[in-house]
Short mmCIF file of C-alpha atoms in Angstrom, two decimals:
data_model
loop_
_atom_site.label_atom_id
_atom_site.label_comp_id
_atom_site.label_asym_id
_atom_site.label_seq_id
_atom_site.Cartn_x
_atom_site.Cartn_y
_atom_site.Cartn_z
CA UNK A 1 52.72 158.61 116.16
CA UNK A 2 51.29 156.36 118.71
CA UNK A 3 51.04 156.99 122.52
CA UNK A 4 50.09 154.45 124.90
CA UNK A 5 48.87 154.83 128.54
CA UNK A 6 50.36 152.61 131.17
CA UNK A 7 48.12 151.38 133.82
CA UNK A 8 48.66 151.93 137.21
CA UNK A 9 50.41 148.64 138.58
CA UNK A 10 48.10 147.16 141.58
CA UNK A 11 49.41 145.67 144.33
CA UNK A 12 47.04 143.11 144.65
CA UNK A 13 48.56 139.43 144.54
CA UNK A 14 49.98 138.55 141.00
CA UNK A 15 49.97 142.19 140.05
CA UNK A 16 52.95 144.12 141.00
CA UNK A 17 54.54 142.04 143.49
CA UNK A 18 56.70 138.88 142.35
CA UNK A 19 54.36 135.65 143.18
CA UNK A 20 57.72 134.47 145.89
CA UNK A 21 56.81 137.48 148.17
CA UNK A 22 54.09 135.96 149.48
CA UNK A 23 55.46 132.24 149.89
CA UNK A 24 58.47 133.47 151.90
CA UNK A 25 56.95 135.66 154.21
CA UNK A 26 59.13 139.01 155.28
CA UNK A 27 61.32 137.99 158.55
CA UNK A 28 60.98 142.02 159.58
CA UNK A 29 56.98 141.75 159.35
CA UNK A 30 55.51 140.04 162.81
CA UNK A 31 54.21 136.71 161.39
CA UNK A 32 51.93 136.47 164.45
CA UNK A 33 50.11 139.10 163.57
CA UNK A 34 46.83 138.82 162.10
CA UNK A 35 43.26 140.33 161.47
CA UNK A 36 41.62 139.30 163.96
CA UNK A 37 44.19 141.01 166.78
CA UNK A 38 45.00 138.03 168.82
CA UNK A 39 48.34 136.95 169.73
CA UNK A 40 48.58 133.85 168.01
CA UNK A 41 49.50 132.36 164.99
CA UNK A 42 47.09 132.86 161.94
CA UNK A 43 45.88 129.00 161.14
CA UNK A 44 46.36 129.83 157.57
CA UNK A 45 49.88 131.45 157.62
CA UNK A 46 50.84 128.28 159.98
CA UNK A 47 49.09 125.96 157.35
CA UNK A 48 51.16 126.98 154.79
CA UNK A 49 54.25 127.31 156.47
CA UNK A 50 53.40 123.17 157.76
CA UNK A 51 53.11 122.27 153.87
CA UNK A 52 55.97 124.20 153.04
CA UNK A 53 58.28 122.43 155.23
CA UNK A 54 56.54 119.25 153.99
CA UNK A 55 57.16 120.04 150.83
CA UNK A 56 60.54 120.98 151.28
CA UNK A 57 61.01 117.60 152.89
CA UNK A 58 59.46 115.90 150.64
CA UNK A 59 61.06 117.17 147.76
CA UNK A 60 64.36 115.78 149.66
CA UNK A 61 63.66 112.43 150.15
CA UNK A 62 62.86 112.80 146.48
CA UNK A 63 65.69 113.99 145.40
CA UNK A 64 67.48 111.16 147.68
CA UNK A 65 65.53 108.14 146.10
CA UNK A 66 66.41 109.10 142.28
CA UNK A 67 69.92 109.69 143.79
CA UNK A 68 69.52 105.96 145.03
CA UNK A 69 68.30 105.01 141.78
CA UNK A 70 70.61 106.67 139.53
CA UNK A 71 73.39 104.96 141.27
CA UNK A 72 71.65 101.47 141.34
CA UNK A 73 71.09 101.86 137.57
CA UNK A 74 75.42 103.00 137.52
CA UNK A 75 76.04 99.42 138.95
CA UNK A 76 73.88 97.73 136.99
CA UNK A 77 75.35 99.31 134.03
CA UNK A 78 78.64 98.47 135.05
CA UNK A 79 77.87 94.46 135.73
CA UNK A 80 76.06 94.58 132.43
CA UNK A 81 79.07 95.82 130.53
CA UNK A 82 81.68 93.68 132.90
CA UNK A 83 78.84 90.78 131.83
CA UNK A 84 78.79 91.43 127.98
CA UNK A 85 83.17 91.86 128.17
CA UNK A 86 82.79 88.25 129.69
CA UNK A 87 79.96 86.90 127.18
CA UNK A 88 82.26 88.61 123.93
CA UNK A 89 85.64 86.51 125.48
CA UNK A 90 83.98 83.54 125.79
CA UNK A 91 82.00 84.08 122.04
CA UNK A 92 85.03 84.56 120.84
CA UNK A 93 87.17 81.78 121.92
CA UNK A 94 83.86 79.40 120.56
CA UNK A 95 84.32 81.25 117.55
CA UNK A 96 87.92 80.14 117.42
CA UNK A 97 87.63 76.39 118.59
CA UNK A 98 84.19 76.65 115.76
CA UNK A 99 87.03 77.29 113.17
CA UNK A 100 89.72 74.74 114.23
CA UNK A 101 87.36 71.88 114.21
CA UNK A 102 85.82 72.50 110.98
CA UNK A 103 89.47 72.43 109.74
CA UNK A 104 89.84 69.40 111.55
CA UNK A 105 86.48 68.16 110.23
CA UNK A 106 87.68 68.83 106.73
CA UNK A 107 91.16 66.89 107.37
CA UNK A 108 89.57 63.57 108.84
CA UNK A 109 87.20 64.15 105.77
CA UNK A 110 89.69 63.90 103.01
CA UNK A 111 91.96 61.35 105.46
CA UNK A 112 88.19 58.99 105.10
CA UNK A 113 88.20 59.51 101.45
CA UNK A 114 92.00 58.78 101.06
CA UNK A 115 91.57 55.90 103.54
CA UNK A 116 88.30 54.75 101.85
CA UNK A 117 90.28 54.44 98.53
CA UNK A 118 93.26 52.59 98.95
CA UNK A 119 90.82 50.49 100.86
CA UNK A 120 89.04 49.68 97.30
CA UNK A 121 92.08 49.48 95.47
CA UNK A 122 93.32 46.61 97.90
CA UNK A 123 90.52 44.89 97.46
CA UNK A 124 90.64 44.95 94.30
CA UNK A 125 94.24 43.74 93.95
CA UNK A 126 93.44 41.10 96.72
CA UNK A 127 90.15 40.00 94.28
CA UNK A 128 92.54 40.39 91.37
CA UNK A 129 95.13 38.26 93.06
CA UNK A 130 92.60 35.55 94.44
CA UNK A 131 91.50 35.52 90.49
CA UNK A 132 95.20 35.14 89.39
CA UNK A 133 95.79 32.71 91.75
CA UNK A 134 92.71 30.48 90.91
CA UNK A 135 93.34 30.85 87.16
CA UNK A 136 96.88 29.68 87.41
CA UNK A 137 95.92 26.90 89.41
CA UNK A 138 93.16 26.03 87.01
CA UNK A 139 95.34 26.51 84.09
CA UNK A 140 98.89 25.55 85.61
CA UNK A 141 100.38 28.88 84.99
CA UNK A 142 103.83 29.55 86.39
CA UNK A 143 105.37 32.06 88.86
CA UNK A 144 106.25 34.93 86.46
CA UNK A 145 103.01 35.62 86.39
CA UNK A 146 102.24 35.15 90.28
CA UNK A 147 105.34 37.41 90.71
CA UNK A 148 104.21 39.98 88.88
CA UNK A 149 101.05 40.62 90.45
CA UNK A 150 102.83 40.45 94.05
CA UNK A 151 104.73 43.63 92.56
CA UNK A 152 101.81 45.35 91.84
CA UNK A 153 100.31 44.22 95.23
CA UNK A 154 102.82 45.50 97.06
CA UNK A 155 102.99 49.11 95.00
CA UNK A 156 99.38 49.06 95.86
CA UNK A 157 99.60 48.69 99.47
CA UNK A 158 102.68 50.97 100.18
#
């Protein structure tokens, strides 16, 4: 079986004592006591009670800057997301007036070649005609044959 042997705890600072003791100092002990026997405050207990209260202060306006910050960076979140609601609307209806003119692109495209065709084919019947007209004239033809090729014309045409 083992044994151990415990140590006697000292009460030096660190050992024994919890490290707070000697940051808060007792409010039953007389903190203008010291050493030396005087009356007044020990330099070094004042010291440290100074950079406490610094400290403490310190750490506040800390604590009230991120607070500050935190709720700058809440606002700016907000407009950002208020901003990028706005920017997806407005994507959006581009989006949409993107698609109708492509469909209207593709309608005056096949409207040109429609248009662009019956504009060959009454040339031709014109060129045809002008021929016709030329040949009968040349050759004396009649008007059955003139009369014909106005029906045709006018099929063409309509």
């Amino acid at each position: 079986m083992l044994s151990f042997e415990v140590e006697p705890i000292s009460h030096e600072f660190g050992f024994g004592s919890p490290p707070w003791d000697s940051l808060y100092p007792n409010p039953n002990e007389n903190p203008t006591r010291n050493s030396s026997g005087s009356d007044g405050p020990d330099p070094v207990d004042e010291r440290r009670r100074r950079r406490m209260v610094s400290n403490r202060e310190s750490a506040r306006r800390s604590r009230i800057r991120k607070q500050r910050h935190l709720e700058g960076l809440r606002l700016q979140s907000a407009r950002l997301r208020s901003e990028n609601r706005e920017l997806a609307s407005r994507l959006a209806a581009v989006r949409h007036h993107c698609l109708f003119f492509r469909q209207d692109n593709h309608r005056l495209r096949s409207e040109s070649t429609v248009l662009h065709r019956r504009l060959s084919e009454i040339r031709s019947f014109l060129l045809l005609h002008q021929i016709q007209r030329l040949s009968s004239a040349v050759c004396g033809g009649g008007p059955a044959f003139a009369s014909g090729s106005a029906i045709a014309g006018s099929s063409i045409i309509a």
